[in-house]
Coordinates of C-alpha atoms in Angstrom, one line a residue:
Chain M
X1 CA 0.0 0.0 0.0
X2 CA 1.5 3.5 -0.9
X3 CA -0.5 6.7 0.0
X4 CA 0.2 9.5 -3.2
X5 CA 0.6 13.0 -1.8
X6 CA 0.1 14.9 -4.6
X7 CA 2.3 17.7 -5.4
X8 CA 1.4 20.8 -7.4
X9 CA 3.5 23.3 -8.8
X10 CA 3.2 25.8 -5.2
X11 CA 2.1 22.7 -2.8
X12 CA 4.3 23.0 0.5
X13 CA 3.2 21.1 2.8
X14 CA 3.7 17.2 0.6
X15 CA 7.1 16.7 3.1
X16 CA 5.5 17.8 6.1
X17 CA 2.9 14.9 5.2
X18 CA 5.5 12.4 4.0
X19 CA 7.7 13.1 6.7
X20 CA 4.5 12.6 9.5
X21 CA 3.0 9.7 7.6
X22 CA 6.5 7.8 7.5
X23 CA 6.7 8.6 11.7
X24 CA 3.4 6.6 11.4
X25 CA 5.1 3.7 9.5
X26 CA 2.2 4.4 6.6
X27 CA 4.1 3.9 3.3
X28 CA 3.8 7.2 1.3
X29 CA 5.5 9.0 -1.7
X30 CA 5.3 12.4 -3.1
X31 CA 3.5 12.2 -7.1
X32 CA 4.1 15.4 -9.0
X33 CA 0.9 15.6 -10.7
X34 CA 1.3 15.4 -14.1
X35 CA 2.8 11.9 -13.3
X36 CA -0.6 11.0 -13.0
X37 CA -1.9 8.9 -10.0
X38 CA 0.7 5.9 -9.2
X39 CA -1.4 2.7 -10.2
X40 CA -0.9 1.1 -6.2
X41 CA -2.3 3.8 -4.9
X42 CA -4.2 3.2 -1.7
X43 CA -4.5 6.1 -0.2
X44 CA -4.4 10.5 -1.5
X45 CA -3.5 13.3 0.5
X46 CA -4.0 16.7 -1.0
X47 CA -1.3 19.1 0.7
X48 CA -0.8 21.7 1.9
X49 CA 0.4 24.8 -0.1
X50 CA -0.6 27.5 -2.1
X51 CA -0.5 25.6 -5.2
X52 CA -0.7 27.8 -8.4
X53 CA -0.2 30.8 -6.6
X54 CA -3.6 31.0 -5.4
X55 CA -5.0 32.4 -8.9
X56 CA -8.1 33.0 -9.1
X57 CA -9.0 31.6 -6.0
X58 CA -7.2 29.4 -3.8
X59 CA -7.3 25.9 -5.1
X60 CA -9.3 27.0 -8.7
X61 CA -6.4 25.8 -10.7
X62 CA -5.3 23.0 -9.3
X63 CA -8.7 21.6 -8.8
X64 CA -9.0 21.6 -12.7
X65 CA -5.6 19.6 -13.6
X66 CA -5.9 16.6 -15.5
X67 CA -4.9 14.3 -12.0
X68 CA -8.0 15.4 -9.7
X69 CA -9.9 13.3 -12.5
X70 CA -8.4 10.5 -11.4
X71 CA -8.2 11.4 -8.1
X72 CA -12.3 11.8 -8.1
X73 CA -12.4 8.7 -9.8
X74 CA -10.6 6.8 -7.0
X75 CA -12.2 8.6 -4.6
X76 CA -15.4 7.5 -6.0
X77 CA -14.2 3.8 -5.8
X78 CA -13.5 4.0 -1.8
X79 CA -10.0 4.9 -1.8
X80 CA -9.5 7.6 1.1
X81 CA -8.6 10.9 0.0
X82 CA -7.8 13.9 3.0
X83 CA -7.5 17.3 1.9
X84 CA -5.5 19.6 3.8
X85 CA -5.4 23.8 4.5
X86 CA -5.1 24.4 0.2
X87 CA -5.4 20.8 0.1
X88 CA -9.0 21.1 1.5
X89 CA -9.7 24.3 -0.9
X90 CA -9.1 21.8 -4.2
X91 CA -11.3 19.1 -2.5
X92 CA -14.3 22.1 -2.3
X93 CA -13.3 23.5 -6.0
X94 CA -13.1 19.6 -7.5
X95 CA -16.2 19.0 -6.1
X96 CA -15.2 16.3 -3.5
X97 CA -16.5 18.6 -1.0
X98 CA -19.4 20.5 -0.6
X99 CA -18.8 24.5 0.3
X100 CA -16.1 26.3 -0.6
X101 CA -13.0 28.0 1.9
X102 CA -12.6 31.3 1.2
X103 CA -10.9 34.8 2.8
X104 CA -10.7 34.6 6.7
X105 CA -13.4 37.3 8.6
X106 CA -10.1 39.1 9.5
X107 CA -8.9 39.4 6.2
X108 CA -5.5 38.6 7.4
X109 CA -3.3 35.0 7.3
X110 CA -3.7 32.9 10.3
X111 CA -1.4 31.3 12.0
X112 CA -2.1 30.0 15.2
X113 CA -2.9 26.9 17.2
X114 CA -6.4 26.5 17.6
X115 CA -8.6 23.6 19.4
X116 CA -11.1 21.3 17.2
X117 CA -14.0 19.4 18.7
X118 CA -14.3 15.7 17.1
X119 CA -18.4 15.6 15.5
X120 CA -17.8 11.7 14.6
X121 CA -15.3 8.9 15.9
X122 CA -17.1 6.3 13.8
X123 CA -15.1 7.5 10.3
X124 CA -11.5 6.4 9.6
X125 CA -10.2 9.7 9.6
X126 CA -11.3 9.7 13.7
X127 CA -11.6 6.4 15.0
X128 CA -8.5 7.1 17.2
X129 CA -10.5 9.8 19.3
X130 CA -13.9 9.9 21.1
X131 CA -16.6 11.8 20.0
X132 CA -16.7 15.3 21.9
X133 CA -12.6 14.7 21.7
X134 CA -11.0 18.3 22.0
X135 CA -7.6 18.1 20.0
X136 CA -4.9 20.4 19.5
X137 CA -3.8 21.5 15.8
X138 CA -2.6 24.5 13.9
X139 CA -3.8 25.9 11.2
X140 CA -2.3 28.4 8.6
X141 CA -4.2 29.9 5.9
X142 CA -5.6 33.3 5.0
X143 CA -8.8 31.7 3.1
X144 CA -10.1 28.9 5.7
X145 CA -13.6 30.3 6.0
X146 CA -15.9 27.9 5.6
X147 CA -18.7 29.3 3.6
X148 CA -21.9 27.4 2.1
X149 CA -26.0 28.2 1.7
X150 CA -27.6 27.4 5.3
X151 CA -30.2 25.4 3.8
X152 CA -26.7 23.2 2.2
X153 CA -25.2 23.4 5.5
X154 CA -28.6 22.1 7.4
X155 CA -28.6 18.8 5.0
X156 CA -25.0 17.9 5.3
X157 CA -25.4 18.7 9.5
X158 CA -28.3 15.7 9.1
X159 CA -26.5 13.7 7.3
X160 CA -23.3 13.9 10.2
X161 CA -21.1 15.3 7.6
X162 CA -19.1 17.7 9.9
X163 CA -16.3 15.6 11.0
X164 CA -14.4 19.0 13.3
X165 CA -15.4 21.9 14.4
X166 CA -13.4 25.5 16.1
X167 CA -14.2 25.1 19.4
X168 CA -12.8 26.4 22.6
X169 CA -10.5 24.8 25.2
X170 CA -13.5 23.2 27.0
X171 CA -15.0 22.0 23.2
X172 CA -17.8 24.7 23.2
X173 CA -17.9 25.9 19.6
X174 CA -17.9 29.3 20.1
X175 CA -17.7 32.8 18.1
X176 CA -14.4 33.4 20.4
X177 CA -13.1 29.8 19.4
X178 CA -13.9 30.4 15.3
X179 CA -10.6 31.7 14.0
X180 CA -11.8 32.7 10.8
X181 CA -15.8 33.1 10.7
X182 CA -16.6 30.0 8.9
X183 CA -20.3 29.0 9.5
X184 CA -21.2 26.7 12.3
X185 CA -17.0 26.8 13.4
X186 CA -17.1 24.0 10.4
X187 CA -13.1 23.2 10.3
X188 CA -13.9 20.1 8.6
X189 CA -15.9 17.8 6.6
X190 CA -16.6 15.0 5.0
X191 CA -17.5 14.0 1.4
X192 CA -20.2 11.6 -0.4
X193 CA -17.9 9.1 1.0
X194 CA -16.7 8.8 4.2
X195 CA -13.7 8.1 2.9
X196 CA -12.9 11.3 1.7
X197 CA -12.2 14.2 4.2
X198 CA -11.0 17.7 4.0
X199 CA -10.2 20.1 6.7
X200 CA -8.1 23.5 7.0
X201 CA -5.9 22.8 10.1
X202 CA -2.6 20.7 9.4
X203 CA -3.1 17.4 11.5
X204 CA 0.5 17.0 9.3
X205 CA 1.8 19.4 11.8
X206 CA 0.6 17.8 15.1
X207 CA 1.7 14.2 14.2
X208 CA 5.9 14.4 14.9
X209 CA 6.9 14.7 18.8
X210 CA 9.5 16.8 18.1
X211 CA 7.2 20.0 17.3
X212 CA 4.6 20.0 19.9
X213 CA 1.3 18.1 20.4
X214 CA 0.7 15.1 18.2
X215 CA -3.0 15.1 18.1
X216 CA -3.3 15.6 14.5
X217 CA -1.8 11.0 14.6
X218 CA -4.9 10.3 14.5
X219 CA -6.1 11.8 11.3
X220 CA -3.4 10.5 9.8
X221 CA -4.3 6.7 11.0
X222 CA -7.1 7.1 8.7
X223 CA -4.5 5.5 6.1
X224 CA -3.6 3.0 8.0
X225 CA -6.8 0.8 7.4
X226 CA -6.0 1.6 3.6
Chain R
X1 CA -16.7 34.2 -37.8
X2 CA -17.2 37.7 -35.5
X3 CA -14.5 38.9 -33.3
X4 CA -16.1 39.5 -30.0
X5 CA -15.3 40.6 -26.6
X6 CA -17.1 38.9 -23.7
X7 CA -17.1 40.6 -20.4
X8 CA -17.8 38.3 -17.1
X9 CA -18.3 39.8 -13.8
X10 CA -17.7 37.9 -10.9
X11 CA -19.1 38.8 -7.8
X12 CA -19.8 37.2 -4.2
X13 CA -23.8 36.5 -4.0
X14 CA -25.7 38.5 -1.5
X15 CA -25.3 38.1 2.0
X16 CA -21.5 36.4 2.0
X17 CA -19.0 38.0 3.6
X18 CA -16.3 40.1 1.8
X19 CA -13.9 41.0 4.2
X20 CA -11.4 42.6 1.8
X21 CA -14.1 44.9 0.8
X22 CA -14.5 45.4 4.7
X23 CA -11.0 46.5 4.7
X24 CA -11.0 48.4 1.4
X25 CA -13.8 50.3 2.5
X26 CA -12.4 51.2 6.1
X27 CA -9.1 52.4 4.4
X28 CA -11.1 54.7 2.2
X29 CA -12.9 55.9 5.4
X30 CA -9.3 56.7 6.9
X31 CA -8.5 58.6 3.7
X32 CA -11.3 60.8 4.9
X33 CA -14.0 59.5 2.2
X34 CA -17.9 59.4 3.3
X35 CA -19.6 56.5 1.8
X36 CA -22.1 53.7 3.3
X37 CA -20.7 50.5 1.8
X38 CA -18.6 49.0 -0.8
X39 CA -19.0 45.5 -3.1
X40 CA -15.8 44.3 -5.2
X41 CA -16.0 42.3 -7.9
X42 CA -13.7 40.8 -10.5
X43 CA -13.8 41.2 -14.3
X44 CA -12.5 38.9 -16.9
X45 CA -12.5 40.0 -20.2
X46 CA -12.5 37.3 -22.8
X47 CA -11.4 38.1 -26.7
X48 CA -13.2 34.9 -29.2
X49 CA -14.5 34.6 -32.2
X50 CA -17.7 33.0 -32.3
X51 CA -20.9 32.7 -35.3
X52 CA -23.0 35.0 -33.3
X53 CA -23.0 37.0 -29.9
X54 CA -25.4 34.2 -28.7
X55 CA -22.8 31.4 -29.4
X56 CA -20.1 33.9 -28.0
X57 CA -22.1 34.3 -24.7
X58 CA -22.8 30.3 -24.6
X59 CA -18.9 29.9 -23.9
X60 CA -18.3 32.7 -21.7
X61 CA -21.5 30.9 -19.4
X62 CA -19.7 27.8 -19.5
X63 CA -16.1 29.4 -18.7
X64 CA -18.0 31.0 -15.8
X65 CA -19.5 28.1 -15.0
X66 CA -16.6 25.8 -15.3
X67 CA -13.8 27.9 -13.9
X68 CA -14.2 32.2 -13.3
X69 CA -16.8 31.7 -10.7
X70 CA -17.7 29.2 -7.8
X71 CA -21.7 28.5 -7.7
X72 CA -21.4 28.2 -3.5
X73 CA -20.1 31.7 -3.0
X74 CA -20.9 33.7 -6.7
X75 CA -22.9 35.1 -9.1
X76 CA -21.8 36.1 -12.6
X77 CA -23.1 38.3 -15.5
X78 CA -22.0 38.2 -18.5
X79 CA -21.8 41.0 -21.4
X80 CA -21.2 40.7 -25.2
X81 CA -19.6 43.2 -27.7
X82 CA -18.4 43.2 -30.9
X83 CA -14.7 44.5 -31.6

């Protein structure tokens, strides 16, 4: 099993993953996208990054490249795909995702530890946590909010498609606690599939000991059941 | 064949946030200006050839659609003129 991180031309975060997934002894190699997707392929992560600049809007371009074709295709079949922080804005613009993440309430780039409440503990991506869980991970972006009709919003709330949530130290998901004004403190969420998640803050970041907590393992450990 | 120009204007829908209009509009207020609010917007003008202004403003829609604007967060007009 091999997890392809898949690296755009302005990705930045696809040896942060790498480097975190190999801590976790989850096989994983960097694909430069117009490699196309590796054929053992068990497993996606779209990093980090500011991939194409940001044209447009961040994660337009990279969203249309030839490999998120494939990538929805194996998505579509069950293999687990995360997006992360510009990884998570190509998810939305592909159409993985529903919503879209777009320029923080503050206007400004944010970075910053922040606290997430876990919605779900029955998806791979959490099934190392309890639900209610707080966990500690930063985020880094100047276009995280989270931004999406209410009526949209209400459905995918039904269907127990927010998978984390801004919330503060005690898990209350609070104005205070929402860095960047996205609705209902959604940090992230979940696709048609289970299987395929996206959220802003860099669980990448939070996985090795050496740089502070490692909450963000369990994420991560989605791939393991790969 | 008619050389046309097709203007698309891409702007947030009602009622999302623009917080860099926010800003834009406070730093205008600094400068001493007076003015209740302000909307931003980005324009994309395409140069095609096309049959007719009709067929010219069909692929501008799907370039919107496709690519200059997200249907989540915009809306989109589109303008056609000869050149």
């Amino acid at each position: 099993m091999t997890v392809s991180i898949i690296r755009f031309g302005g990705s930045n975060c696809d040896r942060d993953a790498e480097r975190a997934l190999s801590h976790l002894d989850i096989d994983a190699e960097i694909v430069w996208h117009e490699d196309g997707l590796p054929a053992d392929t068990t497993g996606i992560v779209l990093p980090g990054g500011f991939s194409y600049g940001d044209y447009l809007r961040a994660g337009a371009m990279a969203a249309r490249s030839p490999i998120m074709a494939e990538v929805r295709d194996a998505a579509a079949d069950g293999t687990p795909v995360l997006g992360v922080c510009n990884g998570a804005q190509v998810g939305c613009e592909s159409g993985l995702t529903d919503g879209a993440f777009t320029t923080n309430e503050s206007a400004r780039f944010q970075c910053e530890h922040v606290y997430l409440r876990v919605e779900r503990d029955d998806t791979l991506w959490t099934a190392a946590y309890d639900e209610g869980d707080v966990i500690e991970i930063p985020i880094a972006h100047g276009e995280g909010r989270y931004e999406i009709s209410e009526e949209r919003l209400a459905e995918l709330e039904d269907d127990d498609r927010v998978l984390f949530r801004y919330c503060d130290e005690d898990g209350e998901p609070s104005a205070e606690a929402n860095p960047n004004g996205s609705k209902h403190n959604v940090a992230g969420i979940l696709g048609d599939r289970e299987t395929v998640a996206v959220l802003m803050p860099h669980p990448e970041r939070a996985t090795l000991p050496d740089v502070g907590p490692t909450d963000g393992q369990g994420v991560l450990r989605g791939f393991e059941s790969a | 064949m008619t050389a046309y120009t097709a203007t698309v204007t891409v702007r947030l829908k009602h009622g999302v946030l623009d917080p860099e209009a926010e800003t834009t509009k406070q730093a205008l207020e600094r400068l001493g200006f007076e003015l209740d609010s302000l909307r931003s917007a980005d324009r994309f003008e395409i140069d095609l050839e096309a049959d007719s202004s009709e067929a010219a403003r069909e692929r501008a829609d799907e370039m919107a659609e496709r690519l200059l604007a997200n249907p989540t967060i915009h809306d989109y007009d589109v303008e056609v003129d000869e050149r």
